[in-house]
Short mmCIF file of C-alpha atoms in Angstrom, two decimals:
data_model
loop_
_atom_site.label_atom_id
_atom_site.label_comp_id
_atom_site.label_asym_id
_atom_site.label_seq_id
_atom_site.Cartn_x
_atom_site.Cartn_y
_atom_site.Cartn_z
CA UNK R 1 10.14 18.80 8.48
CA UNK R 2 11.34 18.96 5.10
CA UNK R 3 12.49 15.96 2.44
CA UNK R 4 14.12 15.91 -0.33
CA UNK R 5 14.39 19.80 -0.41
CA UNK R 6 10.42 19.87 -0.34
CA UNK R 7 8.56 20.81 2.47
CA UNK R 8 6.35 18.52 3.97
CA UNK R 9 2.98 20.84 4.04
CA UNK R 10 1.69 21.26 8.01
CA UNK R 11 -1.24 19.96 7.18
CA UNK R 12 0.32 16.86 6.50
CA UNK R 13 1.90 16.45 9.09
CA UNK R 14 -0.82 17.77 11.42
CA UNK R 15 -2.93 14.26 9.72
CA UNK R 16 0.29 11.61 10.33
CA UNK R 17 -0.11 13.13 14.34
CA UNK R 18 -3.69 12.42 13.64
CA UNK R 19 -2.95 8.78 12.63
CA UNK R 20 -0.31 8.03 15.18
CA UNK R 21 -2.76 8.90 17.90
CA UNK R 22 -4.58 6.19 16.70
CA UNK R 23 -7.69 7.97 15.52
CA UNK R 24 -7.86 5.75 12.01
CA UNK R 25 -11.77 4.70 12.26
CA UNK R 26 -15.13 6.31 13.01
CA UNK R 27 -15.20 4.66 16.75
CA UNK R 28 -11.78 6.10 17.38
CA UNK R 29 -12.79 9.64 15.89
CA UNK R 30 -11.92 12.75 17.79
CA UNK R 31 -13.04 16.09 18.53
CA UNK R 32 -10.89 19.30 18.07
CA UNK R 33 -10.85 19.18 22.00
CA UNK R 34 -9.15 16.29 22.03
CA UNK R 35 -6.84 16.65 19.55
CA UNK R 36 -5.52 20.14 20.35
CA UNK R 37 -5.12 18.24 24.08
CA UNK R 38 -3.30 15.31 21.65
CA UNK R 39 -1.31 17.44 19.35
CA UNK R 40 -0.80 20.47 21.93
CA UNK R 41 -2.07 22.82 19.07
CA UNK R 42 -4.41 25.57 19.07
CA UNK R 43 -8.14 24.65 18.45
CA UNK R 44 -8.16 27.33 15.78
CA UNK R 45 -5.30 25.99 14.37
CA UNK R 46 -6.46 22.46 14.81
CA UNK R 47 -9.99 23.81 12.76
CA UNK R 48 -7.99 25.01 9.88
CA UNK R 49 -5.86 21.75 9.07
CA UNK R 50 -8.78 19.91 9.42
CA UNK R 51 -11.12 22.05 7.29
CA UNK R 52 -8.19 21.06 4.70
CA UNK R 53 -8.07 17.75 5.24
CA UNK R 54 -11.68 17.23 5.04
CA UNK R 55 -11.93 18.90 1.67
CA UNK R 56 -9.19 16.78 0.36
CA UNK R 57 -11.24 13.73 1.92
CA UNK R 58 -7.90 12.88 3.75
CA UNK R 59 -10.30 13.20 6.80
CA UNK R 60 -13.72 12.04 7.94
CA UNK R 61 -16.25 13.67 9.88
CA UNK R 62 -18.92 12.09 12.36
CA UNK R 63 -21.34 14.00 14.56
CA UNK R 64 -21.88 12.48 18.20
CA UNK R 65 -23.87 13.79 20.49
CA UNK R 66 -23.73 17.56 18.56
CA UNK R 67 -19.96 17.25 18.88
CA UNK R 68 -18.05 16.86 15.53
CA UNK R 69 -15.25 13.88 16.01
CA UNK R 70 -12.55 13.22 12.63
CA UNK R 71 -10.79 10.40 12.01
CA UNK R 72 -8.21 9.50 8.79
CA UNK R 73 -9.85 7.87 6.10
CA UNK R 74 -7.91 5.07 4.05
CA UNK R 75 -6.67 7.54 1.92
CA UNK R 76 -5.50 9.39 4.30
CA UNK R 77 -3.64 6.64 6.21
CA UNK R 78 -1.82 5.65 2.51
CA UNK R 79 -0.88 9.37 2.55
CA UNK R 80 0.83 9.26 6.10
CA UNK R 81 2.31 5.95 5.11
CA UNK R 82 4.16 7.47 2.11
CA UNK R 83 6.07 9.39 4.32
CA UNK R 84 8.17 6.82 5.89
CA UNK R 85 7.80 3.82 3.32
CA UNK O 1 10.57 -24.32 8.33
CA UNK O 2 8.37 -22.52 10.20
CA UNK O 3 8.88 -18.40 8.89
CA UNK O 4 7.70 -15.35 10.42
CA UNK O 5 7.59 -12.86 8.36
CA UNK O 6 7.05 -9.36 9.93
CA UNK O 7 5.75 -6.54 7.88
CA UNK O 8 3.76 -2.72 8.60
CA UNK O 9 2.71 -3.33 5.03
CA UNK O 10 0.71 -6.12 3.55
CA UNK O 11 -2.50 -5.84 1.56
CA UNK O 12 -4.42 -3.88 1.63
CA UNK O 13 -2.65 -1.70 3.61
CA UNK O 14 -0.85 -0.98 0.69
CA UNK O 15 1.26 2.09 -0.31
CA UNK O 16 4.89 0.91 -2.29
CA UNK O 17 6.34 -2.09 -3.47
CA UNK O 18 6.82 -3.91 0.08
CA UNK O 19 3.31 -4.65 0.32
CA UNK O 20 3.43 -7.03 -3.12
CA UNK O 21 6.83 -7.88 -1.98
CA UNK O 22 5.77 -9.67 1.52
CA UNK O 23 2.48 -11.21 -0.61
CA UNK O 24 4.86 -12.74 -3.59
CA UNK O 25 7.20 -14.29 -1.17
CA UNK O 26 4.87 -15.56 1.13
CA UNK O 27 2.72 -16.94 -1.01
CA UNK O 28 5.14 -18.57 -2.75
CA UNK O 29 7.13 -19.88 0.72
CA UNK O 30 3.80 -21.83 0.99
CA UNK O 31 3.08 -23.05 -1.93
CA UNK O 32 6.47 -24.75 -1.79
CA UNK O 33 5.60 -26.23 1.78
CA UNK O 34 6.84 -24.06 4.16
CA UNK O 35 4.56 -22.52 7.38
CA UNK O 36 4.17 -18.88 6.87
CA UNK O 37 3.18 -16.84 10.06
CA UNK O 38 2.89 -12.89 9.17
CA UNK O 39 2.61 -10.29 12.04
CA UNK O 40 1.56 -6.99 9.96
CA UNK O 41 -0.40 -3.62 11.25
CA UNK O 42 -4.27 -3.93 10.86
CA UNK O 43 -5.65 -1.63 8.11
CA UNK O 44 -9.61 -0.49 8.38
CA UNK O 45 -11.63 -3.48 6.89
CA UNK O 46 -9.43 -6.03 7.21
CA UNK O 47 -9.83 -8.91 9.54
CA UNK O 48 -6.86 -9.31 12.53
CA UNK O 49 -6.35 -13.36 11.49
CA UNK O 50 -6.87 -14.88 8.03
CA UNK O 51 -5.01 -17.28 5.65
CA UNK O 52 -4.24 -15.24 2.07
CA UNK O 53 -3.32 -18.27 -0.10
CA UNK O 54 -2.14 -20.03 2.38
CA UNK O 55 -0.26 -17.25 4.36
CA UNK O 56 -1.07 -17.05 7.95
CA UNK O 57 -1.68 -13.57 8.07
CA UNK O 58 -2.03 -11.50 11.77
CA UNK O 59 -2.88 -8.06 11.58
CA UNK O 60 -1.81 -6.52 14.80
CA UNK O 61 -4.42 -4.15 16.42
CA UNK O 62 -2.10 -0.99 17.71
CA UNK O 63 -3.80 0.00 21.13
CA UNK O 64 -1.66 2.63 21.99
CA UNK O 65 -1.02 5.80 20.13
CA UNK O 66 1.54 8.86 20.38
CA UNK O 67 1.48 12.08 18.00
CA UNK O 68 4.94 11.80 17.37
CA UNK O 69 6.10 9.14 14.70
CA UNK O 70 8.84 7.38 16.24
CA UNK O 71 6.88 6.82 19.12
CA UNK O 72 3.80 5.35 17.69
CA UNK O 73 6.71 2.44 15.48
CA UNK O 74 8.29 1.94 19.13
CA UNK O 75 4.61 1.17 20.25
CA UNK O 76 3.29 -0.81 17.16
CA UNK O 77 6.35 -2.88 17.53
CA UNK O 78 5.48 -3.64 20.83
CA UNK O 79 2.35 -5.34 20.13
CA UNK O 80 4.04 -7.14 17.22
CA UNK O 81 6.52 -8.37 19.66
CA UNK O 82 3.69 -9.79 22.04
CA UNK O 83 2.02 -11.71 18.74
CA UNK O 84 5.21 -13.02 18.34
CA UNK O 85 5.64 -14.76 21.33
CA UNK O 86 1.82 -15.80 21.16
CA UNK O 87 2.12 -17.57 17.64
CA UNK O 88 5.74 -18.94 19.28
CA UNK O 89 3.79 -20.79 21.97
CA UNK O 90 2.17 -23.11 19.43
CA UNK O 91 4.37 -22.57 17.00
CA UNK O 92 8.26 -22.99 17.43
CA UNK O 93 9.28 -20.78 15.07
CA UNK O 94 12.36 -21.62 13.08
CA UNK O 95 13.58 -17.69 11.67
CA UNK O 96 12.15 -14.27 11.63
CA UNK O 97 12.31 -12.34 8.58
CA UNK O 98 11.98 -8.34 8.45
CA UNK O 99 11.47 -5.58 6.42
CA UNK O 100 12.63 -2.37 6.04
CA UNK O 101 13.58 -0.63 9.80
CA UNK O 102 9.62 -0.11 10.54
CA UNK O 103 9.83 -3.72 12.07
CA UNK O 104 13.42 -4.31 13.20
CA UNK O 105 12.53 -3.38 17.01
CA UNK O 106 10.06 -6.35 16.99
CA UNK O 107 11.86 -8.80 14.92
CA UNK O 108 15.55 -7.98 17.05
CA UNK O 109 14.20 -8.77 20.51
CA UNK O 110 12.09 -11.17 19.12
CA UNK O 111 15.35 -13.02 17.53
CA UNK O 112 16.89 -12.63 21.10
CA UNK O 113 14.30 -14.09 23.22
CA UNK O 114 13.34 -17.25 20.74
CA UNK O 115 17.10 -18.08 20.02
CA UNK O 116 15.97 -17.67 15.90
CA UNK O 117 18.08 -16.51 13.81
CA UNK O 118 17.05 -12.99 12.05
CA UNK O 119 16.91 -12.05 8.03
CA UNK O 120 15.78 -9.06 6.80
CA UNK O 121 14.96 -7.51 3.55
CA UNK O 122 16.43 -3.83 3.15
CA UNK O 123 13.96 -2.74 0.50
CA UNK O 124 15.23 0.64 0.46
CA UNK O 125 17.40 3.29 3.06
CA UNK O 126 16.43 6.44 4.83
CA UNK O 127 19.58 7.87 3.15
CA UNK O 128 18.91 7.24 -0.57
CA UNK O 129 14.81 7.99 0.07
CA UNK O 130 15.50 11.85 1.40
CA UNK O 131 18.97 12.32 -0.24
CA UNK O 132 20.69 12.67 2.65
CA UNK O 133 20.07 13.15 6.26
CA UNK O 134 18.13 16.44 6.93
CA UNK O 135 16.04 15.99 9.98
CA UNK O 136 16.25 14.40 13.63
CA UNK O 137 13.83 11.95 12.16
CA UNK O 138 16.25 10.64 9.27
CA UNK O 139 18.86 10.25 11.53
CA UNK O 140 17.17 8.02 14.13
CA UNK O 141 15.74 5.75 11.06
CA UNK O 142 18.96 6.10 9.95
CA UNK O 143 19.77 4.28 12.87
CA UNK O 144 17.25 2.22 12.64
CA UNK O 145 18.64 0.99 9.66
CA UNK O 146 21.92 -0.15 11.04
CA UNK O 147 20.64 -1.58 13.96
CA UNK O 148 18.70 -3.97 11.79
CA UNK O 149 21.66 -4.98 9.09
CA UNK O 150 24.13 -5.28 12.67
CA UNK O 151 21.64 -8.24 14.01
CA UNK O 152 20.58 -9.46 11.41
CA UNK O 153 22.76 -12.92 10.40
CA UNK O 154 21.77 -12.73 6.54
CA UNK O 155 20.71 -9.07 4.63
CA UNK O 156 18.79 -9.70 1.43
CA UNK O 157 18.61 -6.39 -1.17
CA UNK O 158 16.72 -6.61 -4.25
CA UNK O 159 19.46 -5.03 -6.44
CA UNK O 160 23.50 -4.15 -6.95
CA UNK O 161 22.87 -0.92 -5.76
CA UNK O 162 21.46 -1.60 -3.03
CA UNK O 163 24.30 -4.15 -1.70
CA UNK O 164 26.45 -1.31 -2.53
CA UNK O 165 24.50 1.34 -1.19
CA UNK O 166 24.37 -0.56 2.35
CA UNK O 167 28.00 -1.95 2.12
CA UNK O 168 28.98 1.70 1.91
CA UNK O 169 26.39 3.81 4.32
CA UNK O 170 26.10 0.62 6.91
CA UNK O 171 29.65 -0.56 6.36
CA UNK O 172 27.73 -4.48 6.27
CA UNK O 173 29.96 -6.65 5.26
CA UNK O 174 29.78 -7.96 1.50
CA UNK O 175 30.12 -11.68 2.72
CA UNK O 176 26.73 -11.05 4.82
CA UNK O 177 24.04 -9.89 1.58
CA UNK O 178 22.31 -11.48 -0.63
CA UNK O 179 21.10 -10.39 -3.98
CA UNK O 180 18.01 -11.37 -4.54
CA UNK O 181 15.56 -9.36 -7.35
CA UNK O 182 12.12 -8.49 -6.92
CA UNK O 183 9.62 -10.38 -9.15
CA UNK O 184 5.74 -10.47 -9.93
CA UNK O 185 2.84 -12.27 -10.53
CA UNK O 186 2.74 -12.58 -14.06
CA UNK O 187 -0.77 -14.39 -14.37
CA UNK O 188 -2.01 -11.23 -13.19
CA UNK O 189 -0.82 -9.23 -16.41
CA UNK O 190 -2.27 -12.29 -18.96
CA UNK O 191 -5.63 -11.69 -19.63
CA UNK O 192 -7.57 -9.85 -22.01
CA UNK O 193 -9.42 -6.72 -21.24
CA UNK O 194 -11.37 -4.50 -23.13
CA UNK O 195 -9.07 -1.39 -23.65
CA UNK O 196 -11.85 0.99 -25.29
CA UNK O 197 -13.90 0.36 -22.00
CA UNK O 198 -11.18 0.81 -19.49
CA UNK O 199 -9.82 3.84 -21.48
CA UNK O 200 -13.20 5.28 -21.89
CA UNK O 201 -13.80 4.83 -17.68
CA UNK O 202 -11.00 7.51 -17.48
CA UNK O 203 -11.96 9.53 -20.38
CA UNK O 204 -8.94 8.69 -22.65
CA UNK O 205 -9.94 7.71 -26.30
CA UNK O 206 -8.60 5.08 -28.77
CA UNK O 207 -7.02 8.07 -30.67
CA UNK O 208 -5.30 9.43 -27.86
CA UNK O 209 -1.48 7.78 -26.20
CA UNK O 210 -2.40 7.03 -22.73
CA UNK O 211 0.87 7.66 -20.69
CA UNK O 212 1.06 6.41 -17.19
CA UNK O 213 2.86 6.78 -13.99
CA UNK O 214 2.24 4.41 -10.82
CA UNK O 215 3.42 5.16 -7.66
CA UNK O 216 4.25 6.88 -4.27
CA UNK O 217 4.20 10.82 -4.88
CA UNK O 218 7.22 11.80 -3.23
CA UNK O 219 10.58 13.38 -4.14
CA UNK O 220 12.26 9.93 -4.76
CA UNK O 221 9.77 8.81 -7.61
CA UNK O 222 10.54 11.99 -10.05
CA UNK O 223 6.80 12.67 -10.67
CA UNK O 224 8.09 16.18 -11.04
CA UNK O 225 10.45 15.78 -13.71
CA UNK O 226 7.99 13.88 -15.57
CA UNK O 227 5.58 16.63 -15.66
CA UNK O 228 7.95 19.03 -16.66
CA UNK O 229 8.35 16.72 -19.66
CA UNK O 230 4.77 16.99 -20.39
CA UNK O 231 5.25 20.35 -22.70
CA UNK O 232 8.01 18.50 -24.90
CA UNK O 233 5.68 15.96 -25.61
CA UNK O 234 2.37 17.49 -26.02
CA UNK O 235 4.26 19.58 -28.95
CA UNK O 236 5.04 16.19 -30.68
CA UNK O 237 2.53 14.34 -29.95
CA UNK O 238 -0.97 16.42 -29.27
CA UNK O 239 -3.11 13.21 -29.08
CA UNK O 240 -0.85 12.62 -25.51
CA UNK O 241 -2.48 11.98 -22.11
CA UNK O 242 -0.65 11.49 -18.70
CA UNK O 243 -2.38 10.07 -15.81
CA UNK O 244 -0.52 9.80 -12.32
CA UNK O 245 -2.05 6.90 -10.42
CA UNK O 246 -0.90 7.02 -6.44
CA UNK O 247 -0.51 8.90 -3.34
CA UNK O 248 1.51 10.58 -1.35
CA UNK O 249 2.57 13.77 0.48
CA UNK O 250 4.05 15.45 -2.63
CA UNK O 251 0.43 15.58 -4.39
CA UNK O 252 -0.60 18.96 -3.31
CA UNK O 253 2.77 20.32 -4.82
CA UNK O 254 2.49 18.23 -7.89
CA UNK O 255 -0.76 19.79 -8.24
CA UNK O 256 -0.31 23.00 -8.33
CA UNK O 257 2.13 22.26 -10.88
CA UNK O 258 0.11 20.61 -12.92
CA UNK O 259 -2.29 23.92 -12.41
CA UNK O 260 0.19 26.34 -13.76
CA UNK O 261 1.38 24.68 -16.85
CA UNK O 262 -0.63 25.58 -20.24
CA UNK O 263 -1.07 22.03 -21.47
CA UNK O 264 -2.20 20.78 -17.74
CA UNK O 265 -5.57 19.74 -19.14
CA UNK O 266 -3.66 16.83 -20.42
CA UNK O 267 -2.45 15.46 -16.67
CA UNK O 268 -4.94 14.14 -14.83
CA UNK O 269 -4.42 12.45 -10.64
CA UNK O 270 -6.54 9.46 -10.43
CA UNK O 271 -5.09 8.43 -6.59
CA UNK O 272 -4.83 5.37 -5.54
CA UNK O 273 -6.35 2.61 -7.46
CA UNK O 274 -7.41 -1.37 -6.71
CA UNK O 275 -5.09 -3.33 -7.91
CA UNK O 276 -8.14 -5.13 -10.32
CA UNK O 277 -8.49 -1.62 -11.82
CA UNK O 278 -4.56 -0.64 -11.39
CA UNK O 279 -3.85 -4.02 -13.62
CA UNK O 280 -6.58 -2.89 -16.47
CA UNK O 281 -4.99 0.57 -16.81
CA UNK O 282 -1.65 -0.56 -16.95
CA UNK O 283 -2.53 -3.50 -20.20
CA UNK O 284 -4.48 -0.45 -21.69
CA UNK O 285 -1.34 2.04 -21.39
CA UNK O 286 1.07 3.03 -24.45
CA UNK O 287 3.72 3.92 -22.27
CA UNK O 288 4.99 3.56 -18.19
CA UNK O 289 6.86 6.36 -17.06
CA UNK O 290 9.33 5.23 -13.92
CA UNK O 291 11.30 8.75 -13.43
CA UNK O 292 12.74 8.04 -10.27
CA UNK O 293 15.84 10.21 -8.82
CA UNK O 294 16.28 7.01 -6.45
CA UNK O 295 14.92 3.46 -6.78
CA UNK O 296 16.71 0.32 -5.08
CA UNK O 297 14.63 -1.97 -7.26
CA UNK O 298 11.56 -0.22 -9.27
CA UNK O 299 8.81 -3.23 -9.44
CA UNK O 300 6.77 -1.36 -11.11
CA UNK O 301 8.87 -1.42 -14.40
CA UNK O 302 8.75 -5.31 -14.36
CA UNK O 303 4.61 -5.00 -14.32
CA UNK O 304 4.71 -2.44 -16.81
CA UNK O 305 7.17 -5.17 -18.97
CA UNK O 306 5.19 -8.15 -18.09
CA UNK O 307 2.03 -6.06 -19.17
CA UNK O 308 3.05 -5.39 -22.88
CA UNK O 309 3.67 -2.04 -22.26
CA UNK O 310 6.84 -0.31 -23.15
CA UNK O 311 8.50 1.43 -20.11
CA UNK O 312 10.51 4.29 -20.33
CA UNK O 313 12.69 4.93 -16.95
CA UNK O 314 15.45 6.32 -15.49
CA UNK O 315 18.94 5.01 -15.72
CA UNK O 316 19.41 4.66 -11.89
CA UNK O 317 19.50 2.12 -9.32
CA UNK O 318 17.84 -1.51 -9.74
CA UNK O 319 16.31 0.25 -13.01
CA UNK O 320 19.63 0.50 -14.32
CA UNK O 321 19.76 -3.57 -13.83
CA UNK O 322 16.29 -4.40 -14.79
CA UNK O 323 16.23 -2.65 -18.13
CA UNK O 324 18.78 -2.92 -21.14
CA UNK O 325 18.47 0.32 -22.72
CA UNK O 326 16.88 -0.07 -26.43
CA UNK O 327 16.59 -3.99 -25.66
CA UNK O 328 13.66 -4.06 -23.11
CA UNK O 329 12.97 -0.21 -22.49
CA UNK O 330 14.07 3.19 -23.22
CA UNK O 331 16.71 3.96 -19.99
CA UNK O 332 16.54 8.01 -19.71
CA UNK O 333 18.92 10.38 -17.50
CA UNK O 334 17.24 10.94 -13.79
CA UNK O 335 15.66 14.29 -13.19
CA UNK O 336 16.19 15.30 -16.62
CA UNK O 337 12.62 16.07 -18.09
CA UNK O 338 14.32 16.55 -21.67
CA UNK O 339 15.61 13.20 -21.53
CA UNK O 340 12.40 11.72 -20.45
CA UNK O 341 10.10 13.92 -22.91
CA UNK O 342 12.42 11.97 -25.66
CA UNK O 343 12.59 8.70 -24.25
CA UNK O 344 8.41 8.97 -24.42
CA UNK O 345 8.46 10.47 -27.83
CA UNK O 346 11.10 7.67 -29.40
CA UNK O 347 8.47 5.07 -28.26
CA UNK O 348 5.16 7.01 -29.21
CA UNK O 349 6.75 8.04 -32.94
CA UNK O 350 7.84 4.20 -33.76
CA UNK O 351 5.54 1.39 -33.43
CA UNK O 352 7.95 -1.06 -34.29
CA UNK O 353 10.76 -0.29 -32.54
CA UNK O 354 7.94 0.02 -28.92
CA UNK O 355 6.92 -3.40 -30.58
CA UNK O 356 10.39 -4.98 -30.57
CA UNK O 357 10.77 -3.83 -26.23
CA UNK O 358 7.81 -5.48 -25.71
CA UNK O 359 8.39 -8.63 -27.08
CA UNK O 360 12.11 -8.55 -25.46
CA UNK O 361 10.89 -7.61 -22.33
CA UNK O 362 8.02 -10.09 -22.09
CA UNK O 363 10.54 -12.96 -22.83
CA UNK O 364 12.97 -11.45 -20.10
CA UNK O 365 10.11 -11.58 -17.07
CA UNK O 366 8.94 -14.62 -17.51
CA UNK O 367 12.72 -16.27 -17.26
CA UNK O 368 13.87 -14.53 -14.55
CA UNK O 369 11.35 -12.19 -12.41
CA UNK O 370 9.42 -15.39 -11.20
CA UNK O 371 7.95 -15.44 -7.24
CA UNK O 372 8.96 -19.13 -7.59
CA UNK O 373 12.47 -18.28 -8.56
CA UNK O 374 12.95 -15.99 -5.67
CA UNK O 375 11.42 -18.41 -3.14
CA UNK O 376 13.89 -20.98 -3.89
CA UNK O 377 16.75 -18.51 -3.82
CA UNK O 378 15.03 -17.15 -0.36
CA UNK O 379 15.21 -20.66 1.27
CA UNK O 380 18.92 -20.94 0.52
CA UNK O 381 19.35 -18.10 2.25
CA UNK O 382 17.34 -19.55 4.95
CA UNK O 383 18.81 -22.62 5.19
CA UNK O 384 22.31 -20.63 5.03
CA UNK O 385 21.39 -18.38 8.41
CA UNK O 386 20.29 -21.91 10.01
CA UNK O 387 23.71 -23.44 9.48
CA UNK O 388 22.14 -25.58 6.49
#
């Protein structure tokens, strides 16, 4: 998807899927399971956006259970929301 | 009347102007009498019912999700529809009011089934925000759009340009829109804060020109051409900082831009910001930077104006119509960072002259941009769609 002659970047895009699934708070986090089952990516590819999006603190990581689950911080929901506003 | 205002963005799920739009307006509705019912999207923190000011605000808990965009509006909709008819069975509601297209799924069935008429608010199109229409995506909110101006009985823009831009792209007919401008709170802008302390926060010093842009970083807001404007003025004025205060998709990209240039230790991304701490910045700023390529209304130049602080922006759009070039800002040509490296300049080099668009603007907001003055022009539009 591109705008304005810039490209959206993948990972961004990869984190408004993220939101529209619904995973916007720590109770509705997911695992990279879930969300390559979600987003019908790759887990590795899944890994990499989110290893991204973490760093950028887009994204927020809980461990449950010794599984890692993300969710989209409020920054990162203001980011998706710039896309369409 | 009884109004229900439907929004996806009201505080603090806040990312552009809509957000303070829908909070003005309502607030003032109230004030003046009226029973405000909003139906927004709930936002992490925020409780699903309470009354802002006396705003009956309803924060819509989305329990379905879909990866793909569209989708998910088609599904938040939905359950804005269903709080709809909830607040309608206590409540008969007199009119719906939408806007932007995010809503107009909820608010058109919802003007069907309750026999209300619809208004919306086109705050901005799909067309003017990507230049054009790219993608599958722009063309279905393209569609969007139309859909919404075709039912709706009254269309309320903020600007000339934007009763233009829809009389052209939507063919709507003139007859049908209202122009109605923007406003803001202008208590919010008088008080006194300590500008050493706020500057000092964010690492600027008294001796330094603190330079600011607010905003969504995308295409449409020019943050790009500002930057590349950055050079010119550093070379005239060394003591200059810029700080970019928003987010957006674009900020990666700006970034990196920021990272190549030789004077990019003098640009600095704060995000987003409170609006408590956004207000502080902005009455401890020398200059506002608006450098939109596209901007139906530009809100943020009437807080930079209300603020004291001279605003330098781009001769487009409602900017064009706010701002009287030398009078109450510096108007500058749109993705032109020459022009807006000496629009910045003419106001840093000449105290007076930044002095004199101060005091004209000031005087401007206060008899004009008023949330009471568009309330009373909103009713009449109300009263208009109800056969009033």
């Amino acid at each position: 998807m591109s705008m304005n002659g810039e490209q959206i970047p993948d990972e961004i895009y990869f984190l408004c899927m993220l939101h529209n699934i619904g995973a916007t708070m720590p109770e509705k986090s997911l695992s990279v399971d879930e969300i390559s089952i979600w987003t019908a990516m790759d887990p590795s590819e899944v890994e990499v956006n989110l290893q991204k999006l973490v760093k950028s603190k887009y994204i927020s990581v809980n461990t449950a259970e010794g599984t890692k689950r993300y969710y989209v911080t409020t920054d990162g929901i203001r980011k998706v929301l710039s896309m369409y506003s | 009347m009884r109004i229900c205002m439907v929004t996806w963005e009201f505080p603090p799920r806040i990312v552009g102007g809509i957000a303070r739009h829908c909070y003005g307006l309502s607030k003032a509705l109230a004030k003046k009498g009226h029973e405000v019912h909003l139906v927004t999207l709930d936002f992490p923190g925020a409780p699903f019912y309470e009354e802002v000011d006396g705003v009956k605000v309803y924060r819509v808990k989305v329990e379905l999700g879909h990866p793909n965009f569209i989708v998910w509006t088609l599904l938040f909709n939905h359950f804005m529809e269903k709080r709809i008819a909830m607040i309608n069975r206590d409540v008969k509601l007199d009119l719906i009011h939408a806007h932007d297209w995010l809503t107009a799924p909820a608010s058109i069935s919802s003007k069907h089934y309750l026999g209300a008429p619809l208004i919306s608010t086109v705050h901005s199109t799909e067309v003017g925000r990507a230049q054009g229409l790219r993608t599958p995506d722009s063309y279905l909110i393209d569609g969007f759009e139309w859909w919404l101006t075709y039912e709706s009985k009254r269309v309320i823009v903020a600007s000339n340009s934007m009763r233009y831009e829809i009389e052209e792209h939507f063919h709507v007919p003139s007859e049908k829109i209202d122009v109605i401008p923007n406003a803001i709170d202008i208590e919010r802008f008088q008080r006194h804060v300590d500008r050493v302390q706020v500057r000092s926060k964010y690492g600027v010093g008294m001796d330094e020109k603190l330079i600011l842009f607010i905003g969504r970083l995308v295409p449409q807001k020019g943050v790009e051409h500002m930057i590349k404007a950055v050079p010119d003025v550093v070379r005239e004025h060394p003591e200059a900082r810029f700080m970019i205060i928003g987010e957006g998709w674009s900020r990666g990209y700006l970034e990196s831009l920021v990272a190549s240039m030789s004077c990019g230790d003098k640009v600095r991304f704060v995000g987003f910001l409170p609006d408590q701490d956004l207000v502080d910045l902005t009455l401890s700023a020398d200059v506002l930077v608006v450098p939109s390529s596209y901007e139906p209304f530009g809100i943020v130049a009437l807080e930079g104006m209300a603020a004291g602080v001279p605003v330098v922006a781009s001769n487009v759009g409602g900017l064009s119509e706010i701002i009287e070039h030398d009078k109450t800002g510096v108007l500058v040509y749109p993705r032109n960072p020459r022009s807006i490296a000496w629009g910045i300049n003419r106001v840093l080099s000449d105290p007076a002259y930044s002095s004199r668009l101060i005091q004209n603007a000031k005087r401007k907001i206060s008899e004009i941009y008023t949330w009471d003055a568009v309330a009373e022009r909103t009713i009449k539009v109300y009263e208009r769609s109800m056969g009033g």
